[in-house]
XYZ file of C-alpha atoms in Angstrom:
666
model
C -0.975 7.557 -1.492
C -1.228 7.008 2.221
C -1.666 9.993 4.489
C 1.183 9.904 7.011
C 0.993 12.313 9.938
C 3.821 13.188 12.277
C 5.184 10.399 14.458
C 4.900 10.878 18.166
C 5.562 9.957 21.768
C 8.529 8.310 23.394
C 9.903 7.353 19.976
C 10.456 11.027 19.279
C 12.261 11.551 22.554
C 14.412 8.467 21.993
C 15.474 9.650 18.549
C 16.541 12.984 20.006
C 18.572 11.246 22.681
C 20.185 8.971 20.107
C 21.040 11.910 17.895
C 22.642 13.695 20.840
C 24.814 10.695 21.583
C 25.714 9.968 17.974
C 26.151 13.472 16.639
C 26.890 15.564 19.734
C 24.395 18.141 18.492
C 22.171 20.179 20.817
C 18.506 19.647 20.027
C 15.253 20.997 21.436
C 12.691 18.173 21.675
C 9.235 19.430 20.772
C 7.527 16.547 22.548
C 8.338 14.907 25.839
C 8.532 11.183 26.353
C 5.332 9.388 27.192
C 4.860 9.096 30.921
C 3.678 5.764 32.238
C 1.883 7.464 35.122
C -1.614 8.901 35.240
C -2.834 11.588 32.850
C -5.665 14.089 33.485
C -8.998 12.356 32.871
C -10.521 13.157 29.477
C -7.344 14.685 28.014
C -7.127 13.930 24.278
C -3.735 13.661 22.558
C -1.825 11.816 19.819
C -4.373 12.083 17.021
C -3.973 9.998 13.847
C -6.238 10.085 10.791
C -6.832 7.942 7.696
C -9.678 8.865 5.365
C -12.829 9.073 7.499
C -11.170 7.339 10.465
C -9.752 9.322 13.405
C -8.104 7.886 16.534
C -6.569 9.484 19.604
C -5.422 8.862 23.160
C -7.843 9.801 25.945
C -7.226 9.227 29.644
C -9.795 7.074 31.448
C -10.988 7.490 35.033
C -7.736 5.976 36.325
C -5.600 8.309 34.244
C -4.600 5.515 31.818
C -4.426 6.443 28.151
C -6.885 4.476 26.002
C -7.320 4.561 22.229
C -10.584 6.073 21.018
C -12.062 6.127 17.513
C -14.431 8.392 15.584
C -15.839 8.111 12.063
C -15.580 11.640 10.690
C -18.661 11.318 8.472
C -21.120 9.336 10.590
C -19.885 10.518 13.990
C -19.697 6.925 15.295
C -17.351 6.668 18.301
C -15.740 3.655 19.953
C -13.228 2.942 22.689
C -10.739 0.469 21.207
C -8.693 -0.386 24.323
C -9.498 -0.720 28.020
C -6.372 -2.308 29.513
C -4.448 -0.697 32.409
C -1.143 -0.921 30.517
C 0.926 1.968 29.157
C 0.480 2.667 25.444
C 2.235 4.824 22.867
C 2.349 5.906 19.224
C -1.168 5.083 17.947
C -1.433 5.058 14.140
C -4.248 4.217 11.732
C -4.400 3.310 8.045
C -7.580 1.996 6.483
C -9.277 -0.312 8.988
C -6.083 -1.146 10.912
C -4.952 0.575 14.116
C -1.481 -0.114 15.543
C 0.319 1.029 18.674
C 3.033 0.115 21.192
C 1.866 -1.460 24.472
C 3.320 -2.828 27.727
C 0.396 -5.184 28.460
C 2.673 -8.242 28.696
C 5.739 -6.413 30.026
C 6.594 -5.299 33.549
C 6.113 -1.541 34.049
C 9.782 -1.126 34.964
C 10.952 -3.087 31.891
C 12.299 -1.282 28.826
C 10.476 -3.808 26.636
C 7.390 -2.865 24.624
C 5.222 -4.884 22.233
C 3.365 -3.964 19.045
C -0.410 -4.448 18.823
C -3.058 -4.084 16.131
C -6.839 -3.625 16.157
C -9.087 -4.324 13.162
C -12.020 -1.899 12.962
C -14.094 -4.371 10.928
C -13.658 -7.440 13.126
C -12.891 -5.842 16.499
C -9.918 -8.207 16.869
C -6.866 -7.125 18.884
C -3.595 -8.946 18.181
C -0.016 -8.800 19.455
C 2.220 -8.638 16.385
C 5.895 -8.966 17.367
C 7.207 -12.501 17.862
C 10.273 -11.616 19.929
C 10.827 -9.391 22.943
C 12.526 -6.048 22.587
C 12.163 -2.293 22.889
C 9.654 -2.306 20.037
C 8.615 1.151 18.929
C 6.676 3.372 16.530
C 4.567 0.968 14.448
C 3.304 2.177 11.065
C 0.812 0.301 8.860
C -0.335 0.720 5.279
C -3.257 -1.669 5.760
C -1.326 -4.566 4.200
C 1.612 -4.832 6.577
C 3.118 -3.216 9.669
C 6.670 -1.999 10.292
C 8.333 -1.126 13.580
C 11.833 -1.137 15.028
C 13.716 -2.417 18.067
C 15.645 0.383 19.809
C 19.082 -1.133 19.524
C 21.998 1.296 19.042
C 21.454 1.483 15.277
C 17.931 0.089 15.205
C 16.577 -3.262 14.031
C 13.521 -3.043 11.744
C 10.702 -5.591 11.387
C 7.829 -6.094 8.949
C 4.725 -8.233 9.496
C 2.274 -9.109 6.731
C -1.213 -8.753 8.222
C -2.894 -11.407 6.076
C -0.276 -14.159 6.389
C 1.133 -13.332 9.823
C 4.679 -13.713 8.503
C 7.346 -11.550 10.157
C 10.583 -10.421 8.511
C 13.687 -8.698 9.837
C 14.383 -5.766 7.498
C 17.827 -5.018 8.872
C 19.372 -1.976 10.473
C 17.423 1.293 10.623
C 15.416 3.683 12.784
C 11.803 4.883 12.657
C 10.685 3.035 9.502
C 7.620 4.422 7.697
C 5.659 2.082 5.397
C 3.563 3.195 2.405
C 2.716 1.540 -0.935
C 5.100 -1.379 -0.329
C 8.052 0.929 0.349
C 9.824 1.576 3.647
C 11.734 4.801 4.300
C 13.893 4.825 7.417
C 16.566 6.827 9.220
C 20.216 5.820 9.049
C 21.640 6.095 12.559
C 25.230 5.839 11.308
C 25.282 8.798 8.911
C 22.171 10.806 9.786
C 20.551 10.361 6.360
C 17.503 8.412 5.193
C 17.178 5.383 2.910
C 14.390 3.467 1.184
C 13.664 -0.274 0.941
C 11.322 -1.629 -1.739
C 9.587 -4.653 -0.203
C 8.619 -6.086 -3.597
C 12.124 -6.192 -5.044
C 14.186 -6.239 -1.852
C 16.296 -3.376 -3.225
C 17.364 -0.532 -0.960
C 19.154 2.721 -1.689
C 20.009 5.992 0.087
C 17.708 8.962 -0.481
C 19.594 11.566 1.545
C 23.312 11.195 2.262
C 24.686 13.351 5.083
C 27.851 13.465 7.092
C 29.701 15.363 9.768
C 27.314 17.190 12.061
C 24.441 17.197 9.536
C 21.487 14.873 10.075
C 17.823 14.367 9.270
C 15.957 15.323 12.422
C 12.528 14.008 11.403
C 10.659 12.911 8.277
C 7.314 11.715 6.890
C 6.602 9.566 3.823
C 3.458 8.757 1.809
C 4.688 6.301 -0.812
C 5.691 8.944 -3.365
C 7.197 11.856 -1.449
C 9.499 12.286 1.539
C 9.316 15.508 3.577
C 11.996 16.059 6.192
C 13.639 18.547 8.528
C 17.429 18.655 8.374
C 19.776 20.074 11.031
C 23.457 20.864 11.408
C 25.873 21.145 14.311
C 25.242 24.879 14.632
C 21.625 24.238 15.577
C 20.288 25.503 12.261
C 17.459 23.728 10.463
C 15.645 23.636 7.128
C 12.822 21.688 5.445
C 13.209 19.737 2.201
C 11.062 17.571 -0.084
C 11.849 14.822 -2.591
C 9.884 12.534 -4.908
C 10.890 8.865 -4.712
C 9.057 7.911 -7.926
C 11.671 9.526 -10.173
C 15.159 7.959 -9.906
C 16.857 11.215 -10.935
C 14.864 13.410 -8.530
C 16.853 15.761 -6.321
C 15.809 17.274 -2.968
C 13.886 20.539 -3.164
C 14.843 22.995 -0.412
C 11.630 24.448 1.009
C 13.192 26.807 3.558
C 16.713 28.211 4.019
C 19.074 26.726 6.598
C 18.800 29.085 9.572
C 18.627 29.209 13.359
C 15.158 29.188 14.928
C 14.024 30.429 18.322
C 11.832 27.323 18.602
C 11.515 24.016 16.778
C 8.337 22.123 15.883
C 7.991 18.465 14.957
C 4.751 18.581 12.976
C 4.915 17.464 9.322
C 2.247 15.716 7.245
C 1.680 14.560 3.653
C -1.684 14.416 1.890
C -2.714 13.383 -1.615
C -1.348 16.436 -3.458
C -0.531 18.814 -0.596
C 1.728 18.719 2.461
C 2.138 20.842 5.577
C 4.672 21.692 8.269
C 5.067 24.207 11.094
C 8.082 26.515 11.167
C 9.128 29.354 13.452
C 9.089 32.726 11.715
C 9.672 35.932 13.648
C 9.254 34.104 16.929
C 5.838 32.694 16.000
C 4.661 29.256 14.880
C 3.501 29.460 11.245
C 1.660 26.679 9.400
C 2.950 26.229 5.847
C 1.437 24.281 2.977
C 3.290 22.665 0.063
C 2.037 21.849 -3.430
C 3.752 18.484 -3.917
C 3.784 18.672 -7.712
C 5.629 22.003 -7.851
C 7.313 22.312 -4.438
C 5.621 25.707 -3.990
C 5.394 26.736 -0.300
C 2.522 28.927 0.879
C 1.222 30.217 4.200
C -1.924 28.668 5.673
C -4.137 30.960 7.693
C -4.747 28.958 10.852
C -4.220 29.253 14.572
C -1.870 26.300 14.899
C -1.941 26.418 18.673
C -5.686 25.847 18.767
C -5.594 22.091 18.371
C -3.543 19.007 17.645
C -3.109 18.455 13.897
C -3.820 14.784 13.275
C -2.717 14.735 9.638
C -4.377 14.683 6.236
C -7.632 13.169 5.047
C -7.145 13.551 1.301
C -5.944 17.159 1.141
C -7.816 18.280 4.244
C -5.838 18.814 7.429
C -7.680 17.360 10.405
C -7.375 19.179 13.736
C -8.489 17.560 16.972
C -8.791 19.822 19.986
C -8.327 18.740 23.606
C -12.062 19.239 24.178
C -12.886 16.592 21.553
C -13.973 18.894 18.748
C -12.688 18.231 15.225
C -12.115 20.824 12.506
C -10.656 20.802 8.998
C -8.395 23.003 6.885
C -8.964 22.298 3.181
C -5.770 22.759 1.143
C -7.145 21.205 -2.060
C -7.485 24.604 -3.738
C -3.924 25.678 -3.007
C -2.197 24.035 -5.991
C 0.119 26.052 -8.164
C -1.296 27.607 -11.330
C -0.340 27.204 -14.945
C -1.658 23.670 -15.351
C 1.051 22.013 -13.284
C 0.514 18.399 -12.178
C -1.932 18.196 -9.307
C -3.955 21.263 -10.342
C -7.713 20.962 -10.317
C -10.460 22.986 -11.913
C -14.211 22.386 -11.613
C -16.293 22.344 -14.753
C -19.169 20.713 -16.597
C -19.942 19.868 -20.192
C -22.506 17.412 -21.524
C -22.383 14.346 -19.276
C -19.297 15.580 -17.432
C -19.922 16.286 -13.734
C -16.589 17.805 -12.680
C -12.952 17.406 -13.552
C -9.292 18.220 -13.169
C -6.550 18.847 -15.690
C -2.777 19.084 -15.698
C 0.225 19.355 -17.974
C 2.333 16.207 -17.643
C 5.848 16.465 -19.027
C 8.573 13.921 -19.826
C 9.505 13.704 -16.134
C 6.036 12.395 -15.277
C 3.703 13.711 -12.627
C 0.390 13.313 -10.908
C -3.179 14.502 -11.411
C -5.673 14.348 -8.539
C -9.366 15.151 -8.474
C -10.746 16.794 -5.330
C -9.631 15.231 -2.078
C -8.429 12.028 -3.708
C -11.593 10.597 -5.286
C -9.544 9.843 -8.395
C -5.816 10.025 -9.037
C -3.563 9.415 -12.031
C 0.162 8.902 -11.605
C 2.455 9.042 -14.631
C 5.995 7.664 -14.648
C 8.859 9.409 -16.392
C 8.780 8.742 -20.135
C 4.998 8.417 -20.434
C 4.932 11.506 -22.651
C 7.699 12.918 -24.854
C 6.581 16.531 -24.314
C 4.239 18.524 -22.085
C 0.817 16.937 -22.585
C -2.548 18.049 -21.245
C -4.304 15.294 -19.322
C -7.855 15.499 -17.998
C -9.695 13.497 -15.373
C -13.466 14.061 -15.558
C -16.234 12.547 -13.488
C -19.023 11.281 -15.758
C -22.557 10.075 -15.199
C -23.098 6.306 -15.278
C -26.553 6.624 -16.837
C -25.540 6.288 -20.523
C -23.493 3.132 -19.912
C -24.877 -0.405 -19.821
C -23.589 -2.079 -16.645
C -22.602 -5.451 -18.103
C -19.387 -7.257 -19.022
C -18.431 -9.036 -22.253
C -20.540 -12.074 -21.266
C -23.577 -9.986 -20.395
C -23.092 -10.478 -16.654
C -24.428 -7.708 -14.444
C -21.953 -5.295 -12.876
C -22.321 -2.964 -9.907
C -20.584 0.415 -10.269
C -19.789 3.319 -7.963
C -18.537 6.260 -10.065
C -17.194 6.584 -13.602
C -14.265 8.709 -14.770
C -13.104 9.723 -18.220
C -9.332 9.888 -18.711
C -8.321 12.109 -21.638
C -4.869 12.918 -22.978
C -3.595 14.939 -25.912
C -1.087 12.188 -26.794
C -0.904 8.372 -26.485
C 0.582 6.860 -23.337
C 4.160 5.712 -23.815
C 3.965 3.740 -20.568
C 1.176 2.490 -18.347
C -0.222 4.948 -15.818
C -1.444 4.193 -12.293
C -5.145 4.959 -11.817
C -6.531 4.967 -8.271
C -10.278 5.372 -7.688
C -12.137 5.707 -4.422
C -15.486 4.187 -3.510
C -17.651 5.114 -0.532
C -18.954 3.010 2.328
C -22.434 3.580 0.936
C -21.516 1.087 -1.808
C -21.755 -1.684 0.809
C -18.679 -3.457 -0.542
C -16.784 -3.923 2.727
C -17.151 -7.724 2.697
C -16.320 -8.188 -0.997
C -13.341 -5.828 -1.313
C -11.069 -8.312 -3.080
C -13.720 -8.929 -5.747
C -13.642 -5.279 -6.840
C -11.751 -4.107 -9.886
C -11.230 -1.181 -12.206
C -13.061 -1.730 -15.490
C -12.777 0.070 -18.839
C -15.771 0.783 -21.046
C -15.528 -0.406 -24.662
C -17.510 2.277 -26.486
C -17.549 0.289 -29.747
C -18.889 -2.926 -28.206
C -20.975 -1.415 -25.432
C -19.638 -3.380 -22.456
C -17.066 -3.128 -19.656
C -13.826 -5.149 -19.443
C -11.761 -5.868 -16.348
C -8.457 -3.948 -16.276
C -6.896 -4.821 -12.932
C -7.247 -4.540 -9.189
C -5.148 -3.856 -6.104
C -7.568 -3.330 -3.228
C -5.463 -3.954 -0.108
C -3.332 -0.796 -0.084
C -5.913 1.495 1.526
C -9.510 1.075 2.608
C -11.966 2.400 0.039
C -9.484 2.586 -2.848
C -8.780 0.406 -5.894
C -5.672 0.804 -8.055
C -4.827 -0.554 -11.500
C -2.482 0.176 -14.382
C -4.108 1.604 -17.504
C -2.504 1.864 -20.925
C -4.746 4.351 -22.705
C -7.346 7.091 -22.229
C -10.973 6.018 -21.801
C -13.831 5.669 -19.333
C -13.024 3.764 -16.128
C -14.952 2.785 -13.004
C -14.645 0.730 -9.825
C -17.016 -2.192 -10.268
C -18.123 -5.391 -8.597
C -18.647 -8.534 -10.646
C -19.976 -10.826 -7.928
C -19.449 -14.308 -9.389
C -20.332 -17.467 -7.450
C -20.844 -21.159 -8.207
C -23.361 -23.537 -6.595
C -20.818 -26.346 -6.194
C -18.311 -24.038 -4.479
C -20.658 -22.889 -1.703
C -19.155 -23.922 1.638
C -16.074 -25.353 -0.084
C -12.735 -24.733 1.642
C -11.584 -22.865 -1.487
C -14.789 -20.831 -1.967
C -13.298 -17.403 -1.223
C -10.295 -17.862 -3.515
C -12.477 -19.251 -6.315
C -14.947 -16.368 -6.134
C -12.252 -13.666 -5.949
C -10.441 -15.057 -8.999
C -13.705 -15.539 -10.902
C -14.788 -11.977 -10.139
C -11.465 -10.758 -11.544
C -11.845 -12.868 -14.681
C -8.910 -15.135 -13.837
C -10.886 -18.395 -13.565
C -14.063 -19.475 -15.345
C -16.776 -21.962 -14.524
C -17.939 -24.832 -16.696
C -20.552 -24.547 -19.432
C -23.045 -25.897 -16.875
C -22.576 -22.905 -14.570
C -20.556 -24.866 -12.011
C -16.884 -24.636 -11.059
C -16.017 -28.343 -10.671
C -13.544 -27.780 -7.801
C -12.460 -31.444 -7.754
C -11.685 -31.533 -11.478
C -8.041 -31.995 -12.438
C -6.053 -29.352 -14.266
C -3.899 -29.649 -17.379
C -0.605 -27.857 -17.941
C -2.234 -25.594 -20.537
C -5.056 -24.654 -18.180
C -2.642 -23.683 -15.396
C -0.484 -21.656 -17.801
C -3.631 -19.778 -18.794
C -4.453 -19.156 -15.124
C -0.977 -17.761 -14.448
C -1.036 -15.537 -17.520
C -4.459 -14.165 -16.589
C -3.557 -13.610 -12.923
C -0.315 -11.778 -13.711
C -1.699 -9.917 -16.755
C 1.004 -11.419 -18.981
C 1.048 -10.670 -22.694
C 2.605 -12.794 -25.417
C 4.137 -9.828 -27.219
C 4.567 -9.680 -31.004
C 2.973 -12.580 -32.842
C 5.304 -15.281 -33.992
C 5.984 -18.988 -33.844
C 4.930 -20.713 -30.637
C 7.897 -21.689 -28.407
C 6.819 -25.350 -28.338
C 6.171 -27.741 -31.218
C 2.986 -29.110 -29.629
C 1.393 -25.679 -29.026
C -0.305 -24.861 -32.345
C -1.127 -21.274 -33.226
C -4.822 -20.665 -32.799
C -5.243 -23.086 -29.897
C -7.258 -21.563 -27.035
C -4.187 -21.744 -24.792
C -1.570 -20.682 -27.362
C -1.263 -17.014 -26.356
C -1.198 -17.856 -22.645
C 1.566 -20.449 -23.068
C 3.561 -18.025 -25.234
C 3.181 -15.308 -22.590
C 4.186 -17.650 -19.754
C 7.197 -18.857 -21.737
C 8.243 -15.287 -22.567
C 8.077 -14.462 -18.850
C 10.262 -17.484 -18.021
C 7.545 -19.332 -16.115
C 7.365 -22.478 -18.287
C 10.137 -24.308 -20.127
C 8.810 -27.588 -21.488
C 10.797 -30.729 -22.221
C 12.876 -31.197 -25.401
C 10.858 -28.616 -27.304
C 7.437 -29.852 -26.186
C 5.054 -28.440 -23.592
C 2.554 -31.330 -23.316
C -0.373 -28.923 -22.920
C -2.991 -31.605 -22.323
C -0.947 -33.494 -19.764
C -2.144 -33.574 -16.164
C -0.402 -31.005 -13.981
C 1.481 -32.522 -11.060
C 1.829 -30.607 -7.814
C 5.583 -30.257 -8.234
C 5.179 -28.913 -11.785
C 2.640 -26.398 -10.511
C 4.968 -25.383 -7.690
C 7.899 -24.722 -10.032
C 5.717 -22.388 -12.124
C 4.462 -20.613 -8.988
C 7.906 -19.942 -7.550
C 9.238 -18.742 -10.900
C 6.244 -16.405 -11.122
C 6.881 -14.981 -7.655
C 10.610 -14.470 -8.138
C 10.338 -12.940 -11.606
C 7.428 -10.680 -10.710
C 8.831 -9.524 -7.355
C 12.527 -9.488 -8.237
C 13.188 -11.199 -4.899
C 14.411 -14.673 -4.055
C 11.966 -16.703 -1.984
C 13.189 -18.132 1.315
C 13.390 -21.926 1.449
C 11.877 -24.105 4.159
C 13.043 -27.406 5.628
C 11.051 -30.261 4.057
C 12.335 -32.996 6.346
C 9.033 -33.008 8.236
C 7.173 -34.340 5.189
C 7.301 -38.112 4.846
C 7.266 -38.005 1.024
C 9.964 -35.345 0.594
C 12.218 -37.958 -1.036
C 9.639 -38.375 -3.813
C 10.191 -34.811 -5.034
C 12.073 -34.715 -8.336
C 15.512 -33.164 -8.091
C 14.629 -30.346 -10.502
C 11.603 -29.400 -8.355
C 13.050 -29.726 -4.851
C 14.222 -26.114 -4.470
C 10.896 -24.775 -5.726
C 8.890 -27.034 -3.403
C 11.015 -25.869 -0.481
C 10.467 -22.211 -1.361
C 6.734 -22.679 -1.923
C 6.360 -24.228 1.526
C 8.451 -21.405 2.999
C 6.134 -18.811 1.442
C 3.029 -20.836 2.387
C 1.946 -21.024 -1.233
C 1.442 -24.728 -0.595
C 0.910 -26.386 2.763
C 0.634 -30.081 2.084
C -1.876 -32.510 3.515
C -0.774 -33.278 7.043
C 2.752 -34.648 6.711
C 2.541 -35.220 2.936
C 3.262 -32.960 -0.040
C 2.143 -35.413 -2.760
C 4.610 -33.985 -5.317
C 3.550 -36.460 -8.023
C -0.161 -36.015 -7.342
C -2.416 -34.163 -9.752
C -3.684 -30.638 -9.149
C -7.385 -29.933 -8.744
C -9.115 -26.780 -9.936
C -9.770 -25.754 -6.325
C -6.117 -26.231 -5.359
C -4.998 -24.188 -8.359
C -7.363 -21.349 -7.453
C -6.056 -21.237 -3.886
C -2.364 -21.175 -4.824
C -2.963 -18.452 -7.440
C -4.845 -16.450 -4.800
C -1.946 -16.882 -2.350
C 0.543 -15.883 -5.046
C -1.341 -12.643 -5.697
C -1.303 -11.972 -1.965
C 2.463 -12.477 -1.800
C 2.860 -10.074 -4.723
C 0.622 -7.476 -3.023
C -1.824 -7.692 -5.925
C -5.037 -8.481 -4.035
């Protein structure tokens, strides 16, 4: 889960003004709008935290707010901006920093732009493609969302890797986490969620009359919000978005307060907010798994709470000092999801356990080093699940082909009953692993205790820096590992990165000579096998092959069956022609089917009139070619698409790599 601290700055003030106009409700803004004038030199405000990364605003010698950075473990500090322009709403996730900036806009203009800074490359980039009152950017490390301050809001999403920008429709203050966007409905005062993978959206909180959501935070699994009514009363509530039948949990009663506070934050298994009790500001913690609210002993006026790093609240004081409040030991008792307990036995280093019921739940170790998330229906009854850190010493670090693997930490997943559904396992690795440049080659591997080697399970590495996620179907020993595969004939090749990433994930293989043969042509059977491996497709129950020319027992039989079952291949009059050369248009049809069936979304078509050979595209492939160009899965060679041309192994690797990127599976 992403740690999402409170949103800030002029966006906050604008929301309050909009709510006043729309709902005619008196509100007390806890923050003032950002002034474009000078600020006291050295003043530090607007903290944001993600893992070991902390950023904040600090006024320079001219009183202009600049974004500063500190690594919480090493103490490294950097100044990320130095321009004289006004800035607002800094936010960080992973290695990406985003903020609003008036660098290209006149000071008196209402227009703002959205910018990003990459901590690894040092690159600063303007993100929005059109002018507007762009506000409150939020990133999850994969994409960025923001909104234009029109009367009911206009939301935008930009994919960081591809540079593509999408209009997400009407909404205010969107928050992005784990491929989901939660946003405020200006028309009814509630909040809704948009799933970027499927394109589906639905209301989370429906309100009417003088009731409205004042503010909210979201971390991909939970929404925490403050709700108000026309009488000026307020209350806090929490809801899980992972369970379709989940209902809001009221954390505090609806009552009038002598003062209102905007701070809310969500961590891995804990959350926090500030509420007025007896005329004083009181910091409250929440166990997300149970909804239990507890008091946190802290002087909340002593510093600016940046948000969560794992389950540690990070406080940054105006003098530059940083302190932490660890809430990881505050979980509810009785073995509820999210509870942790240290222990050791044999090779076990430390662990956590929880009771997971039919409704599902979550189990987290420590501050987020390892996390298991179970969907509803995984277990038929309350089932004890354990997550134990184990020593790597007893395990040979090699895969099924004897290739050497690099590992960070190993974890044993135990359960008192079989999994009825796959569970999400997220494991963290440290910077000391030195894997920053090979992130996409990492994966979660399972140890086969009977055969004595590790097998690749899956890998999503782009959701948060230092984390790898995969679905697992059974208990066992798991670890984040690097299988660094390379080929001599791919060195310096334009497709080298894609080839090596797919090879490291076990999706493509080299030849028996240890080369890749990037210029070699691909057959239909070979590409079906690539697709099945990339998407983790399974053929299902054994039975007759769907095509007469795909014999059972052939090396490609299971892959073709799986691709056919998923609707990716159809054949011609009962035949698949597995050994036939794969044309570019045939490949494209399979790719687009794979994207649309896996994502649940319809790809947007592009105009092909700029390609001189567009007329050579077969009628049955034209729509797919148009969509593939629109998604940049294929780009053509200059002004040619070569639809009847054959597909090389390098080209196939690149389009599979791009497909995984579009599906957020890199």
